[in-house]
Tab-separated table of C-alpha atoms in Angstrom:
chain	number	residue	atom	x	y	z
A	1	MET	CA	0.000	0.000	0.000
A	2	LEU	CA	1.148	3.529	-0.827
A	3	ILE	CA	0.003	6.251	1.568
A	4	LYS	CA	0.645	9.581	-0.151
A	5	ASN	CA	0.269	13.349	0.187
A	6	GLY	CA	0.513	13.395	3.986
A	7	LEU	CA	2.484	15.380	6.540
A	8	ILE	CA	4.749	12.672	7.999
A	9	VAL	CA	6.094	13.111	11.520
A	10	THR	CA	8.659	10.328	11.378
A	11	MET	CA	10.087	10.367	14.968
A	12	ASP	CA	13.261	8.963	13.390
A	13	PRO	CA	16.677	9.859	14.924
A	14	ASP	CA	16.777	13.087	12.881
A	15	ARG	CA	13.152	13.908	13.845
A	16	ARG	CA	12.287	14.615	10.221
A	17	VAL	CA	8.884	15.993	9.315
A	18	ILE	CA	8.176	15.373	5.630
A	19	ARG	CA	5.733	17.664	3.843
A	20	ASN	CA	3.771	16.036	1.024
A	21	GLY	CA	5.233	12.739	2.117
A	22	ALA	CA	4.501	9.107	1.385
A	23	VAL	CA	4.848	5.813	3.232
A	24	VAL	CA	5.111	2.500	1.396
A	25	ILE	CA	3.845	-0.582	3.236
A	26	GLU	CA	4.556	-4.126	2.128
A	27	ASN	CA	2.874	-6.889	4.119
A	28	GLU	CA	3.291	-5.851	7.781
A	29	SER	CA	6.355	-3.606	7.375
A	30	ILE	CA	7.348	-0.159	6.173
A	31	LEU	CA	9.240	-0.446	2.902
A	32	ALA	CA	10.014	3.201	2.141
A	33	VAL	CA	9.446	6.731	3.464
A	34	GLY	CA	9.947	9.921	1.483
A	35	LYS	CA	8.422	12.528	-0.797
A	36	THR	CA	5.224	11.591	-2.621
A	37	GLU	CA	6.609	12.783	-5.955
A	38	ARG	CA	9.389	10.202	-5.876
A	39	LEU	CA	7.653	7.233	-4.244
A	40	GLU	CA	4.474	7.586	-6.288
A	41	LYS	CA	6.431	6.906	-9.461
A	42	GLU	CA	8.322	3.942	-8.038
A	43	TYR	CA	5.318	2.259	-6.402
A	44	SER	CA	2.493	3.242	-8.763
A	45	HIS	CA	1.393	-0.407	-8.966
A	46	MET	CA	0.364	-0.464	-5.312
A	47	ASP	CA	-3.041	0.227	-3.808
A	48	THR	CA	-3.156	3.868	-2.754
A	49	LEU	CA	-4.484	5.723	0.280
A	50	ASP	CA	-4.623	9.477	-0.230
A	51	ALA	CA	-3.581	11.215	3.006
A	52	VAL	CA	-4.144	14.761	1.836
A	53	ASN	CA	-4.976	16.950	4.847
A	54	LYS	CA	-3.715	14.188	7.119
A	55	MET	CA	-0.789	14.085	9.525
A	56	ILE	CA	0.851	10.643	9.583
A	57	LEU	CA	2.402	9.626	12.897
A	58	PRO	CA	3.787	6.457	14.420
A	59	GLY	CA	1.029	4.707	16.323
A	60	PHE	CA	0.892	5.809	19.954
A	61	VAL	CA	2.390	3.426	22.505
A	62	ASN	CA	0.423	3.275	25.761
A	63	ILE	CA	3.089	2.276	28.254
A	64	HIS	CA	0.792	1.250	31.099
A	65	ASN	CA	-2.734	-0.056	31.478
A	66	HIS	CA	-4.960	-2.475	33.380
A	67	ILE	CA	-7.332	-3.724	30.714
A	68	TYR	CA	-9.451	-5.772	33.109
A	69	GLN	CA	-10.651	-2.549	34.752
A	70	THR	CA	-12.510	-1.085	31.787
A	71	ILE	CA	-15.800	-2.936	32.350
A	72	MET	CA	-15.813	-1.544	35.886
A	73	ARG	CA	-15.315	2.023	34.693
A	74	GLY	CA	-16.705	4.583	37.116
A	75	LEU	CA	-17.025	2.205	40.066
A	76	SER	CA	-13.880	3.386	41.847
A	77	ASP	CA	-14.031	5.791	44.765
A	78	ASP	CA	-14.521	9.468	43.903
A	79	GLY	CA	-14.571	10.717	47.464
A	80	GLN	CA	-17.735	8.893	48.511
A	81	GLY	CA	-15.893	6.275	50.546
A	82	ARG	CA	-17.200	3.274	48.590
A	83	ARG	CA	-14.205	1.003	49.188
A	84	SER	CA	-15.520	-2.149	50.839
A	85	GLY	CA	-14.032	-4.268	53.600
A	86	ASP	CA	-10.446	-4.192	54.808
A	87	TYR	CA	-8.655	-4.072	51.479
A	88	ARG	CA	-7.390	-1.429	49.127
A	89	TRP	CA	-9.509	-2.694	46.236
A	90	ASP	CA	-13.111	-3.835	46.039
A	91	ILE	CA	-12.438	-7.546	46.232
A	92	GLN	CA	-16.062	-8.541	45.689
A	93	LEU	CA	-15.969	-6.946	42.242
A	94	LEU	CA	-12.580	-8.408	41.351
A	95	ARG	CA	-13.736	-11.944	42.115
A	96	GLY	CA	-15.995	-11.727	39.073
A	97	LEU	CA	-13.152	-11.224	36.603
A	98	THR	CA	-13.504	-14.411	34.590
A	99	LYS	CA	-11.846	-15.055	31.256
A	100	GLU	CA	-15.074	-14.011	29.521
A	101	ALA	CA	-15.302	-10.786	31.518
A	102	CYS	CA	-11.674	-9.919	30.761
A	103	TYR	CA	-12.178	-10.626	27.059
A	104	ALA	CA	-15.174	-8.278	26.969
A	105	SER	CA	-13.193	-5.662	28.863
A	106	GLY	CA	-10.300	-6.157	26.461
A	107	MET	CA	-12.414	-5.622	23.369
A	108	LEU	CA	-13.966	-2.469	24.819
A	109	SER	CA	-10.503	-1.242	25.837
A	110	ALA	CA	-9.117	-1.936	22.366
A	111	ALA	CA	-11.896	0.021	20.695
A	112	GLU	CA	-11.293	3.035	22.920
A	113	MET	CA	-7.530	2.914	22.545
A	114	ILE	CA	-7.484	2.376	18.785
A	115	ARG	CA	-9.958	5.217	18.362
A	116	SER	CA	-7.446	7.535	20.070
A	117	GLY	CA	-4.504	6.362	17.942
A	118	ILE	CA	-2.992	3.732	20.230
A	119	THR	CA	-1.488	0.818	18.314
A	120	THR	CA	0.460	-0.779	21.176
A	121	THR	CA	-0.511	-1.078	24.812
A	122	GLN	CA	1.157	-2.546	27.837
A	123	ASP	CA	-1.096	-4.356	30.289
A	124	SER	CA	-0.476	-5.335	33.906
A	125	HIS	CA	-2.657	-8.231	34.945
A	126	TYR	CA	-2.396	-9.423	38.535
A	127	ILE	CA	-5.996	-10.258	39.486
A	128	ASN	CA	-5.677	-14.018	39.282
A	129	PHE	CA	-8.753	-15.318	41.087
A	130	HIS	CA	-9.361	-17.082	37.758
A	131	ARG	CA	-6.001	-18.157	36.338
A	132	ASP	CA	-7.258	-18.097	32.755
A	133	SER	CA	-8.528	-14.516	33.018
A	134	ILE	CA	-5.277	-13.266	31.483
A	135	ASP	CA	-6.040	-15.384	28.407
A	136	GLY	CA	-9.128	-13.229	27.863
A	137	ILE	CA	-6.886	-10.162	27.700
A	138	ALA	CA	-4.505	-11.774	25.208
A	139	GLU	CA	-7.333	-13.100	23.033
A	140	SER	CA	-8.969	-9.669	22.884
A	141	ALA	CA	-5.727	-8.125	21.634
A	142	LYS	CA	-5.416	-10.815	19.000
A	143	ASP	CA	-9.006	-10.378	17.811
A	144	SER	CA	-8.926	-6.579	17.799
A	145	GLY	CA	-5.543	-6.335	16.053
A	146	LEU	CA	-3.879	-4.443	18.905
A	147	ARG	CA	-0.191	-4.924	19.670
A	148	LEU	CA	0.250	-5.982	23.309
A	149	VAL	CA	2.982	-6.091	25.936
A	150	LEU	CA	1.374	-8.377	28.491
A	151	GLY	CA	2.565	-8.274	32.082
A	152	ARG	CA	1.741	-11.330	34.201
A	153	GLY	CA	1.785	-10.012	37.750
A	154	SER	CA	2.006	-11.767	41.101
A	155	TRP	CA	2.419	-10.984	44.805
A	156	ASP	CA	3.169	-13.051	47.858
A	157	LEU	CA	2.202	-10.817	50.795
A	158	HIS	CA	-1.366	-10.211	51.899
A	159	GLY	CA	-2.461	-6.980	53.489
A	160	LEU	CA	-3.638	-4.820	50.611
A	161	ALA	CA	-5.437	-7.847	49.156
A	162	PRO	CA	-6.670	-11.161	50.596
A	163	GLU	CA	-4.407	-14.138	51.028
A	164	GLU	CA	-6.197	-16.102	48.318
A	165	LEU	CA	-4.965	-13.574	45.754
A	166	THR	CA	-1.331	-14.147	46.735
A	167	GLU	CA	0.898	-16.858	45.288
A	168	ASP	CA	3.832	-18.783	46.619
A	169	ILE	CA	6.947	-17.968	44.610
A	170	PRO	CA	7.174	-21.355	42.803
A	171	ILE	CA	3.520	-21.021	41.732
A	172	ALA	CA	4.029	-17.426	40.594
A	173	ILE	CA	7.033	-18.467	38.485
A	174	ARG	CA	5.226	-21.498	37.077
A	175	GLU	CA	2.116	-19.536	36.078
A	176	SER	CA	4.157	-16.694	34.594
A	177	LYS	CA	6.095	-19.171	32.477
A	178	LYS	CA	2.832	-20.704	31.263
A	179	VAL	CA	1.616	-17.320	30.075
A	180	ALA	CA	4.905	-16.701	28.262
A	181	GLU	CA	4.821	-20.115	26.594
A	182	ARG	CA	1.235	-19.615	25.493
A	183	TRP	CA	1.313	-16.037	24.262
A	184	HIS	CA	4.800	-14.594	23.755
A	185	ASP	CA	5.727	-14.217	20.090
A	186	GLY	CA	7.965	-11.174	20.502
A	187	GLU	CA	6.050	-9.052	18.005
A	188	MET	CA	2.263	-8.837	18.311
A	189	ILE	CA	2.302	-10.097	21.896
A	190	LYS	CA	5.310	-9.711	24.153
A	191	VAL	CA	5.074	-11.152	27.671
A	192	ILE	CA	6.873	-9.673	30.658
A	193	PHE	CA	6.956	-10.817	34.291
A	194	GLU	CA	5.884	-8.516	37.105
A	195	ALA	CA	6.312	-8.332	40.852
A	196	SER	CA	3.099	-6.406	40.881
A	197	LEU	CA	3.272	-3.861	43.662
A	198	LEU	CA	6.315	-2.968	45.744
A	199	SER	CA	4.297	-2.888	48.966
A	200	GLN	CA	2.843	-6.331	48.296
A	201	VAL	CA	5.895	-8.461	47.500
A	202	THR	CA	8.896	-9.910	49.309
A	203	ASP	CA	12.497	-9.404	48.261
A	204	GLU	CA	12.511	-13.040	47.213
A	205	LEU	CA	9.604	-12.625	44.785
A	206	ILE	CA	11.144	-9.481	43.307
A	207	VAL	CA	14.466	-11.210	42.701
A	208	GLU	CA	13.048	-14.537	41.523
A	209	THR	CA	10.647	-13.035	38.980
A	210	LYS	CA	13.384	-10.730	37.695
A	211	GLU	CA	15.982	-13.487	37.423
A	212	THR	CA	13.568	-15.843	35.675
A	213	ALA	CA	12.555	-13.145	33.210
A	214	ARG	CA	16.230	-12.399	32.549
A	215	GLU	CA	16.986	-16.085	31.902
A	216	LEU	CA	14.093	-16.278	29.423
A	217	GLY	CA	15.019	-13.042	27.668
A	218	LEU	CA	11.835	-11.327	28.845
A	219	GLY	CA	11.151	-7.953	30.409
A	220	TRP	CA	10.112	-7.287	33.988
A	221	GLY	CA	8.112	-4.633	35.801
A	222	ILE	CA	6.942	-3.359	39.168
A	223	HIS	CA	4.568	-0.650	40.463
A	224	ILE	CA	6.054	2.020	42.739
A	225	GLN	CA	3.137	4.156	43.870
A	226	GLY	CA	4.331	5.662	47.132
A	227	PRO	CA	7.318	5.964	49.447
A	228	LEU	CA	8.746	2.605	50.467
A	229	GLY	CA	6.811	1.022	53.349
A	230	SER	CA	4.488	4.019	53.701
A	231	HIS	CA	0.962	2.683	53.202
A	232	LYS	CA	-0.905	1.968	56.425
A	233	ASP	CA	-1.901	-1.481	55.139
A	234	ASP	CA	1.563	-2.240	53.781
A	235	PRO	CA	2.569	-5.570	55.344
A	236	ARG	CA	6.222	-4.386	55.415
A	237	SER	CA	5.583	-0.955	56.931
A	238	LYS	CA	7.215	-2.051	60.216
A	239	ASP	CA	10.166	-3.804	58.588
A	240	ASP	CA	13.295	-2.409	60.234
A	241	PHE	CA	15.389	-3.278	57.170
A	242	LEU	CA	13.416	-0.863	55.001
A	243	ARG	CA	13.807	2.087	57.366
A	244	GLN	CA	17.401	2.643	56.301
A	245	TYR	CA	16.139	3.765	52.878
A	246	GLY	CA	13.918	6.525	54.264
A	247	GLY	CA	11.126	5.671	51.838
A	248	ARG	CA	13.432	5.721	48.799
A	249	ALA	CA	12.102	2.819	46.731
A	250	ILE	CA	14.570	3.233	43.854
A	251	GLU	CA	17.572	2.894	46.167
A	252	TYR	CA	15.996	-0.205	47.669
A	253	LEU	CA	15.393	-1.851	44.280
A	254	ASN	CA	18.894	-0.950	43.176
A	255	SER	CA	20.254	-2.815	46.211
A	256	LEU	CA	18.435	-5.914	44.922
A	257	ASN	CA	20.140	-5.617	41.497
A	258	VAL	CA	16.880	-5.634	39.550
A	259	LEU	CA	17.142	-2.313	37.738
A	260	GLY	CA	18.166	-2.019	34.085
A	261	PRO	CA	16.903	-1.374	30.533
A	262	ASP	CA	14.545	-4.364	30.638
A	263	SER	CA	12.932	-3.395	33.970
A	264	LEU	CA	9.882	-1.117	33.795
A	265	LEU	CA	9.181	1.083	36.827
A	266	VAL	CA	5.542	2.169	36.909
A	267	HIS	CA	4.609	5.570	38.404
A	268	CYS	CA	7.701	6.443	40.529
A	269	THR	CA	5.600	9.288	41.932
A	270	PHE	CA	7.655	9.991	45.058
A	271	THR	CA	11.083	9.611	43.455
A	272	SER	CA	13.648	11.834	45.180
A	273	ASN	CA	16.285	13.927	43.427
A	274	ARG	CA	19.018	11.617	44.719
A	275	GLU	CA	17.326	8.640	43.060
A	276	ILE	CA	16.995	10.079	39.554
A	277	PRO	CA	20.721	9.538	38.797
A	278	ILE	CA	20.301	5.873	39.782
A	279	ILE	CA	17.483	5.455	37.260
A	280	ALA	CA	19.567	7.214	34.612
A	281	GLN	CA	22.788	5.293	35.285
A	282	THR	CA	21.030	1.912	35.234
A	283	LYS	CA	19.103	2.943	32.076
A	284	THR	CA	15.858	1.852	33.725
A	285	PRO	CA	12.693	3.063	31.939
A	286	VAL	CA	9.781	4.732	33.722
A	287	ALA	CA	6.060	4.476	32.902
A	288	HIS	CA	4.368	7.792	33.638
A	289	CYS	CA	0.591	7.928	34.183
A	290	PRO	CA	-0.191	11.525	35.199
A	291	CYS	CA	-3.986	11.261	34.933
A	292	ALA	CA	-4.069	8.291	37.311
A	293	ASN	CA	-1.662	9.918	39.761
A	294	ALA	CA	-3.786	13.077	39.839
A	295	TRP	CA	-7.035	11.122	40.168
A	296	ALA	CA	-5.622	9.313	43.207
A	297	GLY	CA	-4.948	12.653	44.895
A	298	ARG	CA	-1.181	12.231	45.007
A	299	SER	CA	0.429	15.105	46.884
A	300	VAL	CA	3.313	15.286	44.420
A	301	VAL	CA	3.799	14.966	40.668
A	302	THR	CA	6.366	12.542	39.271
A	303	PRO	CA	9.394	14.697	38.317
A	304	ILE	CA	9.372	13.675	34.659
A	305	PRO	CA	11.080	16.786	33.208
A	306	SER	CA	13.968	16.285	35.654
A	307	MET	CA	14.193	12.631	34.654
A	308	LEU	CA	14.224	13.489	30.958
A	309	ARG	CA	16.996	16.039	31.490
A	310	ARG	CA	19.104	13.302	33.112
A	311	GLY	CA	18.504	10.986	30.144
A	312	VAL	CA	15.908	8.701	31.741
A	313	ASN	CA	13.723	6.957	29.186
A	314	VAL	CA	10.075	7.766	29.972
A	315	GLY	CA	6.893	6.584	28.322
A	316	LEU	CA	3.368	7.945	28.728
A	317	GLY	CA	0.454	5.764	29.804
A	318	THR	CA	-3.242	6.052	30.505
A	319	ASP	CA	-3.304	3.491	33.349
A	320	GLY	CA	-6.552	1.598	33.902
A	321	ALA	CA	-10.155	2.745	34.049
A	322	LEU	CA	-10.365	2.424	37.835
A	323	THR	CA	-7.597	4.974	38.304
A	324	ASN	CA	-8.226	7.261	35.360
A	325	ASP	CA	-11.578	6.236	33.820
A	326	SER	CA	-10.254	7.098	30.339
A	327	LEU	CA	-8.026	5.166	27.931
A	328	ASP	CA	-7.860	8.125	25.546
A	329	MET	CA	-4.189	8.744	24.735
A	330	ILE	CA	-4.737	12.251	23.402
A	331	HIS	CA	-6.408	13.205	26.677
A	332	ALA	CA	-3.383	11.797	28.563
A	333	MET	CA	-0.997	13.726	26.300
A	334	ASN	CA	-2.785	16.982	26.981
A	335	PHE	CA	-2.907	16.464	30.745
A	336	CYS	CA	0.748	15.407	30.879
A	337	ALA	CA	1.872	18.611	29.212
A	338	LEU	CA	-0.242	20.834	31.436
A	339	ILE	CA	0.420	19.256	34.838
A	340	HIS	CA	4.192	19.567	34.482
A	341	LYS	CA	3.963	23.211	33.436
A	342	VAL	CA	2.085	23.834	36.690
A	343	ASN	CA	4.353	21.658	38.810
A	344	TYR	CA	7.554	23.291	37.555
A	345	GLY	CA	6.114	26.763	37.114
A	346	ASP	CA	7.602	26.739	33.637
A	347	ILE	CA	5.696	26.767	30.361
A	348	ALA	CA	8.620	24.944	28.708
A	349	ALA	CA	8.715	22.109	31.278
A	350	MET	CA	7.003	19.732	28.817
A	351	THR	CA	6.462	20.885	25.241
A	352	ALA	CA	4.219	19.313	22.619
A	353	GLU	CA	7.285	17.739	21.005
A	354	ASP	CA	8.358	16.294	24.358
A	355	ILE	CA	4.906	14.765	24.745
A	356	LEU	CA	5.035	13.225	21.289
A	357	HIS	CA	8.415	11.637	22.108
A	358	VAL	CA	7.149	9.962	25.291
A	359	SER	CA	4.030	8.773	23.455
A	360	THR	CA	5.888	7.086	20.588
A	361	ILE	CA	9.595	6.270	20.292
A	362	LYS	CA	10.513	6.694	23.964
A	363	ALA	CA	7.596	4.536	25.076
A	364	ALA	CA	8.514	1.890	22.510
A	365	LYS	CA	12.114	1.888	23.763
A	366	ALA	CA	10.904	1.620	27.354
A	367	LEU	CA	8.988	-1.540	26.428
A	368	GLY	CA	11.905	-2.974	24.473
A	369	ILE	CA	10.108	-2.827	21.127
A	370	ASP	CA	11.676	0.249	19.510
A	371	HIS	CA	13.229	-2.043	16.897
A	372	LEU	CA	9.646	-2.784	15.813
A	373	VAL	CA	7.607	0.392	16.360
A	374	GLY	CA	7.726	3.955	17.648
A	375	SER	CA	8.918	5.704	14.494
A	376	ILE	CA	8.223	5.699	10.768
A	377	GLU	CA	11.324	4.136	9.249
A	378	PRO	CA	11.965	1.454	6.606
A	379	GLY	CA	12.116	-1.988	8.168
A	380	LYS	CA	9.869	-1.207	11.105
A	381	LYS	CA	6.358	-2.551	11.475
A	382	ALA	CA	3.649	-0.485	9.852
A	383	ASP	CA	1.922	0.904	12.952
A	384	LEU	CA	0.564	4.280	11.890
A	385	VAL	CA	-2.098	6.794	12.865
A	386	LEU	CA	-3.533	9.355	10.450
A	387	ILE	CA	-4.805	12.583	12.016
A	388	ASP	CA	-7.331	14.738	10.163
A	389	ILE	CA	-5.773	18.197	10.370
A	390	LYS	CA	-8.949	19.785	8.989
A	391	SER	CA	-11.041	18.454	11.873
A	392	ILE	CA	-12.533	20.697	14.528
A	393	GLY	CA	-9.860	21.223	17.169
A	394	MET	CA	-6.990	20.701	14.742
A	395	SER	CA	-7.879	23.581	12.449
A	396	PRO	CA	-6.355	25.945	11.546
A	397	ALA	CA	-3.450	23.520	11.290
A	398	LEU	CA	-0.676	26.115	11.357
A	399	LEU	CA	1.219	24.125	14.013
A	400	PRO	CA	-0.441	20.697	13.868
A	401	ILE	CA	1.860	18.947	16.375
A	402	LYS	CA	1.059	21.578	18.977
A	403	ASN	CA	-2.650	21.366	18.151
A	404	LEU	CA	-2.599	17.585	18.572
A	405	VAL	CA	-1.431	17.934	22.182
A	406	TYR	CA	-3.224	21.068	23.312
A	407	SER	CA	-6.437	21.601	21.389
A	408	THR	CA	-7.934	18.485	19.886
A	409	SER	CA	-9.487	15.201	21.010
A	410	SER	CA	-9.557	11.632	19.728
A	411	SER	CA	-12.204	12.727	17.213
A	412	CYS	CA	-9.298	13.878	15.005
A	413	VAL	CA	-8.095	10.269	14.525
A	414	ASP	CA	-9.142	9.177	11.047
A	415	THR	CA	-7.212	5.991	10.262
A	416	VAL	CA	-5.186	3.489	12.299
A	417	ILE	CA	-2.916	0.838	10.781
A	418	ILE	CA	-1.394	-1.900	12.940
A	419	ASN	CA	1.137	-4.372	11.588
A	420	GLY	CA	0.168	-3.358	8.052
A	421	ARG	CA	-3.570	-3.960	8.586
A	422	THR	CA	-6.030	-1.103	8.413
A	423	ILE	CA	-7.849	-1.443	11.739
A	424	LEU	CA	-9.690	1.884	11.601
A	425	LYS	CA	-10.517	3.795	8.421
A	426	GLU	CA	-12.515	7.010	8.353
A	427	ARG	CA	-13.280	6.244	12.030
A	428	LYS	CA	-14.881	2.898	11.156
A	429	PHE	CA	-13.472	-0.311	12.658
A	430	SER	CA	-12.627	-3.281	10.473
A	431	LEU	CA	-12.262	-5.956	13.175
A	432	ILE	CA	-14.438	-4.613	16.006
A	433	ASP	CA	-18.215	-4.238	16.034
A	434	PRO	CA	-18.661	-1.286	18.420
A	435	LEU	CA	-22.315	-2.009	19.237
A	436	GLU	CA	-21.703	-5.680	20.001
A	437	THR	CA	-18.580	-4.785	21.980
A	438	VAL	CA	-20.411	-2.291	24.175
A	439	GLU	CA	-23.371	-4.616	24.687
A	440	GLU	CA	-21.190	-7.552	25.763
A	441	ALA	CA	-19.129	-5.346	28.062
A	442	GLU	CA	-22.279	-4.072	29.749
A	443	ASN	CA	-23.609	-7.625	30.107
A	444	GLN	CA	-20.380	-8.775	31.737
A	445	ALA	CA	-20.339	-5.712	34.005
A	446	LEU	CA	-23.856	-6.536	35.210
A	447	LYS	CA	-22.813	-10.138	35.867
A	448	ILE	CA	-19.943	-8.905	38.022
A	449	LEU	CA	-22.271	-6.597	39.946
A	450	ASP	CA	-24.776	-9.396	40.384
A	451	LYS	CA	-22.167	-11.864	41.687
A	452	SER	CA	-20.816	-9.260	44.077
A	453	GLY	CA	-24.262	-8.584	45.514
A	454	TYR	CA	-24.090	-4.909	44.613
A	455	LEU	CA	-27.173	-5.013	42.382
A	456	GLU	CA	-29.192	-5.498	45.577
A	457	ASP	CA	-27.477	-2.514	47.198
A	458	LYS	CA	-29.690	0.447	46.328
A	459	GLU	CA	-26.981	2.932	47.253
A	460	PHE	CA	-24.112	1.401	45.281
A	461	LEU	CA	-24.923	3.040	41.939
A	462	LEU	CA	-26.554	6.126	43.489
A	463	ARG	CA	-23.498	7.978	44.713
A	464	GLY	CA	-22.891	11.589	45.508
A	465	LYS	CA	-25.362	14.322	46.381
A	466	TYR	CA	-27.622	14.151	43.346
A	467	LYS	CA	-31.138	12.844	43.883
A	468	TYR	CA	-32.292	10.266	41.338
A	469	ILE	CA	-36.042	10.068	40.750
């Protein structure tokens, strides 16, 4: 296929932007990139897609997500104190996450992400009441055409979650290996191992999952959401060994020798200035989810501009629908730019170009897939998004990259190509039926509510101060 007459933002090492450019796609890969005048003559025999009035970008890479959460969108606490029982999450809801429920959530998630230009997403899945629930996530990616970096998470301490959700280390390793054997192909689905949450895992689980992933040539990840040992329900909050680090989680992980280019640190919200050089020196990537951090009422903002200045590789993520509610990448891009301007008191703290970097090539590098995606270059996979620069919010397109970050919404996304397949064209899906997807997601959501007993609770869905009549 020859895509011609577009404004190509390549994100290649020279950061070229090609006016009246063309991209040649053969099978699943990019064959050539250049001026339309030249490539149109050489590849005139190919099917053609006219991208006039379109900006062609690498597909966005969503560096962090929890796909299972989407069918429970809106059910998280918004200040009404709805968290049930003694745990951090609503366990009664999570028990209903079957393979079928996760598949429905995955298809709904894929539709929302693709519609906002996402072609690759990472997913952290650690709710393993049903061991095959993660298969529903993988199958939804396969059926929707989405590229997936699938994190199989585990924890071995109870406190923030019930004991039945924890796993002994041999079981965690065994189940993680099974997921890798079943789904990892290194291209459309890449599996990584995760010690899910720093406050919920022992040193032994952290080290064992990391070492096993390293032996298998796989990536590894961990959530760092607060200062080390700080949460009141943290089972290690009284651990004398941790006190020497003064809450500095990065220093602690570095002492365990688990940092490095193939280790993904999620959030890093309370990272201190003395820890940023450690992240930089070990070349450890960071997944930044500003919308989720703000929604949770974090008292600080992750110091991303400082990290970027020190050479830390950072990717932008939406996080899941229970800690953001939205999987819209363009919304996340906008919020990321604005929150850091406020936090640093500097309009140049994060520019539109900075945001585009962390949403494409930097995010791809952070996930270890920058040899496949993240830029528009010959030899890479054809993951592209076409933005309508004449759409409301993008027009007048005098500075279209700036408009993409600051003024538009996902309604500007016209076409999405993943691995050479046109998944969305003129905002119409080729592999997803939106009506069926929404209907099945709502059916599965009602099943979860029914199993949890919340459908009988008249107050559960009537929150806040509004009076429903």
